[in-house]
Short mmCIF file of C-alpha atoms and ligand atoms in Angstrom, two decimals:
data_model
loop_
_atom_site.label_atom_id
_atom_site.label_comp_id
_atom_site.label_asym_id
_atom_site.label_seq_id
_atom_site.Cartn_x
_atom_site.Cartn_y
_atom_site.Cartn_z
CA UNK A 1 144.91 97.02 64.56
CA UNK A 2 143.21 98.35 67.72
CA UNK A 3 140.38 95.86 67.40
CA UNK A 4 142.86 93.04 66.75
CA UNK A 5 144.72 93.98 69.97
CA UNK A 6 141.62 93.47 72.11
CA UNK A 7 140.51 90.24 70.42
CA UNK A 8 143.84 88.37 70.17
CA UNK A 9 144.35 85.34 72.47
CA UNK A 10 146.37 87.26 75.09
CA UNK A 11 143.95 90.24 75.18
CA UNK A 12 143.15 89.49 78.84
CA UNK A 13 146.77 90.31 79.76
CA UNK A 14 146.58 93.57 77.81
CA UNK A 15 143.41 94.51 79.68
CA UNK A 16 145.06 93.51 82.96
CA UNK A 17 147.92 95.95 82.15
CA UNK A 18 145.35 98.67 81.44
CA UNK A 19 143.78 98.23 84.89
CA UNK A 20 147.22 98.19 86.57
CA UNK A 21 148.06 101.45 84.78
CA UNK A 22 144.70 103.03 85.67
CA UNK A 23 144.99 102.09 89.36
CA UNK A 24 148.56 103.50 89.42
CA UNK A 25 147.47 106.83 87.87
CA UNK A 26 144.31 107.08 90.01
CA UNK A 27 144.65 104.87 93.14
CA UNK A 28 141.13 105.52 94.59
CA UNK A 29 139.64 103.85 91.47
CA UNK A 30 140.92 100.49 92.78
CA UNK A 31 138.35 100.65 95.59
CA UNK A 32 135.48 100.79 93.11
CA UNK A 33 136.21 97.31 91.74
CA UNK A 34 135.91 93.84 93.32
CA UNK A 35 139.05 92.21 94.74
CA UNK A 36 138.96 89.55 92.01
CA UNK A 37 139.23 91.36 88.67
CA UNK A 38 138.85 88.38 86.30
CA UNK A 39 135.15 89.00 85.61
CA UNK A 40 135.72 92.74 85.19
CA UNK A 41 138.59 92.16 82.73
CA UNK A 42 136.43 89.80 80.67
CA UNK A 43 133.56 92.31 80.67
CA UNK A 44 135.74 95.25 79.64
CA UNK A 45 137.30 93.06 76.93
CA UNK A 46 133.81 92.37 75.54
CA UNK A 47 132.98 96.08 75.67
CA UNK A 48 136.16 97.02 73.76
CA UNK A 49 135.63 94.21 71.25
CA UNK A 50 132.07 95.35 70.50
CA UNK A 51 132.70 99.10 70.51
CA UNK A 52 135.96 99.07 68.52
CA UNK A 53 134.48 96.60 66.01
CA UNK A 54 131.47 98.84 65.42
CA UNK A 55 133.61 102.01 65.48
CA UNK A 56 135.92 100.70 62.76
CA UNK A 57 132.89 99.64 60.70
CA UNK A 58 131.70 103.26 61.13
CA UNK A 59 128.51 102.20 62.88
CA UNK A 60 127.89 104.53 65.78
CA UNK A 61 124.21 104.09 66.72
CA UNK A 62 124.41 100.86 68.71
CA UNK A 63 127.74 101.64 70.45
CA UNK A 64 126.42 105.04 71.54
CA UNK A 65 123.28 103.49 73.05
CA UNK A 66 125.34 100.72 74.66
CA UNK A 67 128.03 103.03 76.09
CA UNK A 68 125.44 105.52 77.33
CA UNK A 69 123.71 102.73 79.25
CA UNK A 70 127.05 101.55 80.59
CA UNK A 71 127.87 105.10 81.74
CA UNK A 72 124.52 105.46 83.51
CA UNK A 73 124.97 102.02 85.13
CA UNK A 74 128.49 102.80 86.34
CA UNK A 75 127.14 105.57 88.57
CA UNK A 76 126.15 102.88 91.07
CA UNK A 77 129.84 102.03 91.57
CA UNK A 78 130.62 105.67 92.41
CA UNK A 79 132.36 106.39 89.05
CA UNK A 80 132.72 110.18 88.60
CA UNK A 81 133.65 112.44 85.68
CA UNK A 82 137.30 112.62 86.87
CA UNK A 83 137.59 108.85 86.68
CA UNK A 84 136.77 108.92 82.94
CA UNK A 85 139.72 111.27 82.33
CA UNK A 86 142.16 108.94 84.06
CA UNK A 87 140.56 105.95 82.30
CA UNK A 88 141.23 107.62 78.93
CA UNK A 89 144.87 108.35 79.88
CA UNK A 90 145.43 104.77 81.07
CA UNK A 91 143.84 103.19 78.00
CA UNK A 92 145.87 105.38 75.64
CA UNK A 93 149.11 104.67 77.53
CA UNK A 94 148.47 100.91 77.55
CA UNK A 95 147.55 100.63 73.86
CA UNK A 96 150.37 102.86 72.64
CA UNK A 97 152.91 100.95 74.72
CA UNK A 98 151.54 97.54 73.68
CA UNK A 99 151.50 98.43 69.97
CA UNK A 100 154.64 100.61 70.05
CA UNK A 101 156.28 98.72 67.15
CA UNK A 102 153.32 99.41 64.87
CA UNK A 103 152.33 102.82 66.28
CA UNK A 104 151.89 105.37 63.46
CA UNK A 105 150.31 108.83 63.33
CA UNK A 106 147.18 107.29 61.78
CA UNK A 107 146.95 104.69 64.55
CA UNK A 108 147.51 107.40 67.16
CA UNK A 109 144.60 109.38 65.67
CA UNK A 110 142.35 106.32 65.59
CA UNK A 111 143.22 105.40 69.19
CA UNK A 112 142.57 108.93 70.49
CA UNK A 113 139.25 109.12 68.64
CA UNK A 114 138.08 105.71 69.89
CA UNK A 115 139.12 106.38 73.49
CA UNK A 116 137.54 109.85 73.54
CA UNK A 117 134.39 108.32 72.08
CA UNK A 118 134.19 105.63 74.80
CA UNK A 119 134.97 107.95 77.72
CA UNK A 120 132.96 110.84 76.27
CA UNK A 121 129.74 108.91 75.66
CA UNK A 122 129.89 107.14 79.04
CA UNK A 123 130.64 110.27 81.06
CA UNK A 124 128.17 112.42 79.09
CA UNK A 125 125.33 109.97 79.63
CA UNK A 126 126.20 109.60 83.33
CA UNK A 127 126.21 113.36 83.81
CA UNK A 128 122.92 113.82 81.95
CA UNK A 129 121.06 111.26 84.08
CA UNK A 130 119.00 113.07 86.72
CA UNK A 131 118.16 110.22 89.17
CA UNK A 132 120.48 108.58 91.68
CA UNK A 133 122.91 105.87 90.51
CA UNK A 134 122.15 103.61 93.46
CA UNK A 135 119.52 103.19 96.14
CA UNK A 136 120.38 102.31 99.72
CA UNK A 137 118.09 99.90 101.56
CA UNK A 138 117.79 98.30 104.99
CA UNK A 139 116.97 94.61 105.40
CA UNK A 140 113.71 94.30 107.34
CA UNK A 141 113.21 90.52 107.15
CA UNK A 142 115.28 87.50 106.17
CA UNK A 143 113.45 84.18 105.97
CA UNK A 144 115.36 80.98 105.33
CA UNK A 145 112.52 79.25 103.47
CA UNK A 146 114.56 76.16 102.65
CA UNK A 147 118.14 75.02 103.25
CA UNK A 148 119.44 76.91 100.19
CA UNK A 149 116.77 79.59 99.77
CA UNK A 150 116.06 82.92 101.42
CA UNK A 151 113.38 85.55 101.01
CA UNK A 152 114.75 89.00 101.86
CA UNK A 153 112.56 92.06 102.33
CA UNK A 154 114.05 95.55 102.39
CA UNK A 155 112.99 99.12 102.92
CA UNK A 156 114.71 101.31 100.32
CA UNK A 157 115.65 104.86 101.40
CA UNK A 158 113.61 106.17 98.46
CA UNK A 159 111.28 104.32 96.05
CA UNK A 160 112.87 102.61 93.04
CA UNK A 161 110.87 102.69 89.84
CA UNK A 162 111.00 99.45 87.83
CA UNK A 163 108.67 97.39 85.71
CA UNK A 164 107.45 94.01 86.98
CA UNK A 165 109.71 91.33 85.46
CA UNK A 166 112.82 93.54 85.42
CA UNK A 167 116.03 92.87 87.37
CA UNK A 168 118.51 95.06 89.26
CA UNK A 169 122.08 94.74 90.53
CA UNK A 170 122.60 94.39 94.26
CA UNK A 171 125.58 94.83 96.60
CA UNK A 172 125.42 93.25 100.07
CA UNK A 173 127.66 94.23 103.03
CA UNK A 174 129.11 90.70 103.37
CA UNK A 175 130.62 91.00 99.85
CA UNK A 176 131.49 94.65 99.12
CA UNK A 177 131.83 95.61 95.44
CA UNK A 178 130.65 92.19 94.23
CA UNK A 179 127.43 93.28 92.56
CA UNK A 180 125.02 90.55 91.46
CA UNK A 181 121.79 90.56 89.47
CA UNK A 182 118.58 89.86 91.38
CA UNK A 183 114.96 90.12 90.26
CA UNK A 184 112.49 91.84 92.58
CA UNK A 185 109.68 89.40 93.46
CA UNK A 186 107.04 92.13 93.82
CA UNK A 187 106.09 95.07 91.59
CA UNK A 188 107.60 98.49 92.42
CA UNK A 189 106.08 99.91 95.61
CA UNK A 190 105.53 103.63 96.18
CA UNK A 191 106.72 103.22 99.80
CA UNK A 192 110.09 101.75 98.69
CA UNK A 193 109.55 98.19 99.98
CA UNK A 194 111.23 95.54 97.83
CA UNK A 195 111.56 91.74 98.07
CA UNK A 196 114.19 89.36 96.67
CA UNK A 197 114.33 85.56 96.55
CA UNK A 198 117.85 84.15 96.59
CA UNK A 199 119.13 80.61 96.02
CA UNK A 200 122.62 79.69 97.27
CA UNK A 201 124.49 78.19 94.31
CA UNK A 202 127.33 75.73 94.96
CA UNK A 203 130.55 77.68 95.48
CA UNK A 204 128.70 80.96 94.99
CA UNK A 205 130.09 83.77 97.12
CA UNK A 206 127.28 86.32 97.24
CA UNK A 207 124.30 83.98 97.11
CA UNK A 208 125.62 81.89 100.05
CA UNK A 209 126.28 85.06 102.07
CA UNK A 210 122.73 86.28 101.43
CA UNK A 211 121.13 82.96 102.35
CA UNK A 212 123.29 82.19 105.41
CA UNK A 213 124.48 85.53 106.80
CA UNK A 214 122.01 88.30 105.95
CA UNK A 215 120.40 89.87 109.03
CA UNK A 216 117.74 92.55 109.61
CA UNK A 217 119.46 95.93 109.71
CA UNK A 218 122.02 95.05 106.98
CA UNK A 219 122.45 97.87 104.49
CA UNK A 220 122.23 96.87 100.80
CA UNK A 221 122.77 98.93 97.65
CA UNK A 222 120.49 98.44 94.66
CA UNK A 223 120.98 99.72 91.09
CA UNK A 224 118.47 100.98 88.54
CA UNK A 225 116.51 98.32 86.63
CA UNK A 226 117.06 96.45 83.37
CA UNK A 227 115.32 93.79 81.35
CA UNK A 228 112.27 93.43 79.20
CA UNK A 229 110.37 90.33 80.40
CA UNK A 230 106.74 91.28 79.99
CA UNK A 231 103.24 89.98 79.47
CA UNK A 232 101.44 91.50 76.50
CA UNK A 233 97.94 91.75 77.94
CA UNK A 234 96.55 91.68 74.37
CA UNK A 235 98.95 88.96 73.18
CA UNK A 236 96.93 85.86 74.05
CA UNK A 237 97.28 83.27 76.80
CA UNK A 238 100.52 82.90 78.70
CA UNK A 239 102.79 80.02 79.73
CA UNK A 240 105.24 80.80 82.54
CA UNK A 241 107.98 78.40 83.62
CA UNK A 242 109.99 79.16 86.76
CA UNK A 243 112.91 77.16 88.13
CA UNK A 244 113.53 77.84 91.84
CA UNK A 245 114.12 81.57 92.51
CA UNK A 246 113.54 82.18 88.79
CA UNK A 247 110.03 82.52 90.15
CA UNK A 248 110.79 86.07 91.36
CA UNK A 249 110.26 88.11 88.13
CA UNK A 250 107.28 85.96 87.06
CA UNK A 251 105.70 86.41 90.50
CA UNK A 252 106.12 90.19 90.16
CA UNK A 253 104.36 90.02 86.78
CA UNK A 254 101.54 87.86 88.20
CA UNK A 255 101.08 90.21 91.16
CA UNK A 256 100.93 93.16 88.79
CA UNK A 257 98.33 91.37 86.63
CA UNK A 258 96.19 90.66 89.69
CA UNK A 259 95.44 94.41 89.82
CA UNK A 260 93.24 93.93 86.72
CA UNK A 261 89.84 92.27 86.62
CA UNK A 262 90.37 90.64 83.21
CA UNK A 263 93.62 89.02 82.10
CA UNK A 264 94.86 86.48 79.58
CA UNK A 265 94.96 82.98 81.09
CA UNK A 266 98.31 82.23 82.75
CA UNK A 267 99.58 78.70 83.40
CA UNK A 268 102.60 78.76 85.72
CA UNK A 269 104.86 75.72 86.15
CA UNK A 270 106.99 76.24 89.27
CA UNK A 271 109.83 73.73 89.61
CA UNK A 272 112.48 72.78 92.15
CA UNK A 273 114.60 69.77 93.03
CA UNK A 274 112.63 68.67 96.10
CA UNK A 275 108.97 69.24 97.08
CA UNK A 276 110.11 71.22 100.17
CA UNK A 277 111.95 73.69 97.90
CA UNK A 278 108.71 74.87 96.28
CA UNK A 279 108.95 77.66 98.79
CA UNK A 280 106.29 80.09 97.59
CA UNK A 281 103.39 77.77 96.80
CA UNK A 282 101.14 79.04 99.59
CA UNK A 283 101.24 82.57 98.16
CA UNK A 284 100.79 81.37 94.59
CA UNK A 285 97.80 79.24 95.59
CA UNK A 286 96.26 82.20 97.39
CA UNK A 287 96.63 84.38 94.28
CA UNK A 288 95.22 81.54 92.11
CA UNK A 289 92.27 81.08 94.50
CA UNK A 290 91.22 84.71 93.90
CA UNK A 291 92.20 85.00 90.23
CA UNK A 292 90.61 82.34 88.00
CA UNK A 293 92.93 83.28 85.09
CA UNK A 294 95.91 81.79 87.00
CA UNK A 295 96.73 78.05 87.18
CA UNK A 296 99.77 76.82 89.08
CA UNK A 297 101.40 73.42 88.55
CA UNK A 298 104.13 72.59 91.08
CA UNK A 299 106.90 70.35 89.71
CA UNK A 300 109.69 68.66 91.65
CA UNK A 301 112.57 66.68 90.21
CA UNK A 302 112.40 64.17 93.10
CA UNK A 303 109.05 63.01 94.44
CA UNK A 304 110.14 62.81 98.09
CA UNK A 305 111.97 65.19 100.39
CA UNK A 306 115.58 64.75 101.61
CA UNK A 307 116.39 64.01 105.28
CA UNK A 308 117.23 67.69 106.00
CA UNK A 309 113.70 68.76 105.02
CA UNK A 310 112.08 68.30 108.44
CA UNK A 311 112.37 72.06 109.07
CA UNK A 312 110.81 72.85 105.67
CA UNK A 313 107.87 70.49 105.18
CA UNK A 314 106.15 69.91 101.84
CA UNK A 315 102.86 71.75 101.41
CA UNK A 316 99.72 70.20 99.94
CA UNK A 317 97.47 72.03 97.44
CA UNK A 318 94.01 73.19 98.51
CA UNK A 319 91.22 71.05 97.07
CA UNK A 320 90.70 71.56 93.33
CA UNK A 321 94.16 72.96 92.51
CA UNK A 322 96.82 71.16 90.46
CA UNK A 323 98.72 68.47 92.34
CA UNK A 324 102.50 68.30 92.19
CA UNK A 325 104.11 66.61 89.19
CA UNK A 326 107.46 64.79 89.35
CA UNK A 327 110.18 65.23 86.76
CA UNK A 328 112.35 67.88 85.16
CA UNK A 329 110.61 71.05 84.02
CA UNK A 330 111.34 70.64 80.27
CA UNK A 331 109.82 67.12 80.31
CA UNK A 332 106.82 67.92 82.46
CA UNK A 333 105.91 71.13 80.60
CA UNK A 334 106.11 69.51 77.15
CA UNK A 335 104.02 66.52 78.32
CA UNK A 336 101.10 68.96 78.04
CA UNK A 337 101.92 69.78 74.38
CA UNK A 338 103.94 72.37 72.48
CA UNK A 339 102.19 75.46 73.85
CA UNK A 340 102.62 77.00 70.39
CA UNK A 341 99.67 79.38 70.84
CA UNK A 342 101.05 80.96 74.05
CA UNK A 343 103.34 83.81 74.95
CA UNK A 344 106.03 81.93 76.85
CA UNK A 345 108.20 83.33 79.67
CA UNK A 346 110.98 81.18 81.14
CA UNK A 347 113.03 82.14 84.20
CA UNK A 348 115.68 80.22 86.11
CA UNK A 349 119.29 79.04 85.86
CA UNK A 350 120.88 79.31 82.39
CA UNK A 351 120.90 75.48 82.11
CA UNK A 352 117.18 75.20 82.95
CA UNK A 353 116.25 78.06 80.61
CA UNK A 354 118.22 76.60 77.69
CA UNK A 355 116.88 73.06 78.18
CA UNK A 356 113.27 74.21 78.53
CA UNK A 357 113.48 76.52 75.53
CA UNK A 358 114.99 73.75 73.37
CA UNK A 359 112.29 71.26 74.47
CA UNK A 360 109.49 73.71 73.68
CA UNK A 361 110.90 74.60 70.26
CA UNK A 362 111.28 70.86 69.50
CA UNK A 363 107.57 70.50 70.31
CA UNK A 364 106.66 73.31 67.89
CA UNK A 365 106.63 76.49 70.01
CA UNK A 366 107.82 79.43 67.87
CA UNK A 367 111.17 80.75 69.20
CA UNK A 368 110.02 84.36 68.77
CA UNK A 369 107.19 83.82 71.28
CA UNK A 370 109.66 82.72 73.99
CA UNK A 371 111.12 85.32 76.37
CA UNK A 372 113.82 84.96 79.02
CA UNK A 373 116.45 87.14 80.69
CA UNK A 374 119.99 87.21 79.29
CA UNK A 375 122.04 84.40 80.87
CA UNK A 376 125.00 86.56 81.99
CA UNK A 377 126.32 85.96 85.47
C1 LIG B 1 119.10 88.67 84.89
C2 LIG B 1 119.45 87.85 86.11
C3 LIG B 1 118.58 87.83 87.19
C4 LIG B 1 118.87 87.05 88.32
N1 LIG B 1 117.99 87.00 89.37
C5 LIG B 1 118.24 86.20 90.43
C6 LIG B 1 117.29 86.11 91.52
O1 LIG B 1 116.26 86.77 91.56
N2 LIG B 1 117.59 85.25 92.53
C7 LIG B 1 118.76 84.51 92.56
O2 LIG B 1 118.96 83.73 93.51
N3 LIG B 1 119.68 84.60 91.55
C8 LIG B 1 119.45 85.43 90.50
N4 LIG B 1 120.38 85.54 89.49
C9 LIG B 1 121.69 84.87 89.66
C10 LIG B 1 122.63 85.78 90.50
O3 LIG B 1 122.86 87.01 89.83
C11 LIG B 1 124.02 85.17 90.76
O4 LIG B 1 124.62 84.82 89.55
C12 LIG B 1 123.94 83.96 91.65
O5 LIG B 1 123.32 84.32 92.87
C13 LIG B 1 125.35 83.43 91.94
O6 LIG B 1 126.14 84.45 92.51
P1 LIG B 1 127.33 84.05 93.50
O7 LIG B 1 128.11 85.28 93.81
O8 LIG B 1 126.80 83.28 94.65
O9 LIG B 1 128.17 83.05 92.60
P2 LIG B 1 129.60 83.36 91.94
O10 LIG B 1 130.61 83.45 93.04
O11 LIG B 1 129.45 84.50 91.00
O12 LIG B 1 129.77 82.02 91.07
C14 LIG B 1 130.16 80.80 91.69
C15 LIG B 1 129.80 79.61 90.83
O13 LIG B 1 128.37 79.50 90.70
C16 LIG B 1 127.99 79.38 89.34
N5 LIG B 1 126.72 80.08 89.14
C17 LIG B 1 126.53 81.41 89.07
N6 LIG B 1 125.24 81.68 88.90
C18 LIG B 1 124.57 80.51 88.86
C19 LIG B 1 123.21 80.14 88.71
N7 LIG B 1 122.24 81.06 88.55
N8 LIG B 1 122.91 78.81 88.74
C20 LIG B 1 123.87 77.89 88.90
N9 LIG B 1 125.18 78.18 89.04
C21 LIG B 1 125.53 79.46 89.03
C22 LIG B 1 129.11 80.07 88.57
O14 LIG B 1 129.20 79.55 87.26
C23 LIG B 1 130.32 79.71 89.40
O15 LIG B 1 130.82 78.46 89.05
C24 LIG B 1 120.09 86.30 88.37
C25 LIG B 1 120.97 86.35 87.28
C26 LIG B 1 120.66 87.10 86.17
C27 LIG B 1 121.63 87.12 85.02
#
């Protein structure tokens, strides 16, 4: 019954009523969430669907791990122990009112147990976590490296520990409470420096603000890290495919590898729409020039630059390095074969990742050798 309530077609309205109730009981909570709640409602609906489904099936292991992570993550929003108490009250009040016609003692017991489980695991994990929930950072540099692309370098107030290839959530002052995922483009630095590469997507609120409005001195907030993109240094040669700023996590992995004298061979395809948008080629070529295990093939969808590109000219490869190929990444990469013997890492927009993965599998690459980040937005 509880699970059915959060999976029925009008579940979004039920979850909307829960938030209205929570904000009425505990008004300061409203300030922790973005002005537009649609994404948050959808996310909380997915959480309830998963947790209640598993809870009813009497499987606790995965929901506990999931809720504990969620609790630790929510510290970055400023969620405190008191907020979990009011969350539990609001969720109970909303469900019991919504299901009042069917509400029995057994359902009341089940609802209390499930709600205490959700709030208890999240708050317990949050309280047990020793480190900070968020890191403040000051923008040192903002480079508009193409019309729609910016490289942003920050000094964090204290160093953030993350693995190369992982991603974090970021809040920028132009868009308070609208946290977005970004992948650091360099490995973790003991002095707290960090670098992000951001592409403005059409109609995208945060990415356009970062590319067009970010200034040195801006204060950002950064969350702890997630993700498991990695190179197994004993796992054979590597194929990396980056679309636009999808380069960031692969670049962090390459920079980390360059600390070692011996590495598996890495072939990186770096793609963009126009030649002038291959914004980081100079750095990649420099790394390749000093690390013979790295090959870089630039790929652009169009072979010539658009009229606005005069400020961002195309760059030519040093003698002996791969020249630019024209075409879409899935086509160009599979022209070279199926890459079935490689560990394969793909990073970019969900559409590019899906198309490239499908093309590689069609050419014989085993799906289990292909890694990419989850495509959530
Ligand atoms: C694990 C992970 C790591 C990421 N790392 C980076 C990174 O290092 N650099 C970076 O620039 N971006 C990165 N992103 C994408 C980023 O988190 C945002 O989704 C993106 O910047 C759009 O945010 P927005 O607020 O501008 O758009 P929103 O206002 O959230 O969305 C506006 C519109 O843009 C569309 N949209 C959202 N994201 C994309 C996308 N990636 N491509 C095309 N259309 C999109 C939406 O569907 C919507 O229609 C990453 C995403 C994930 C999941």
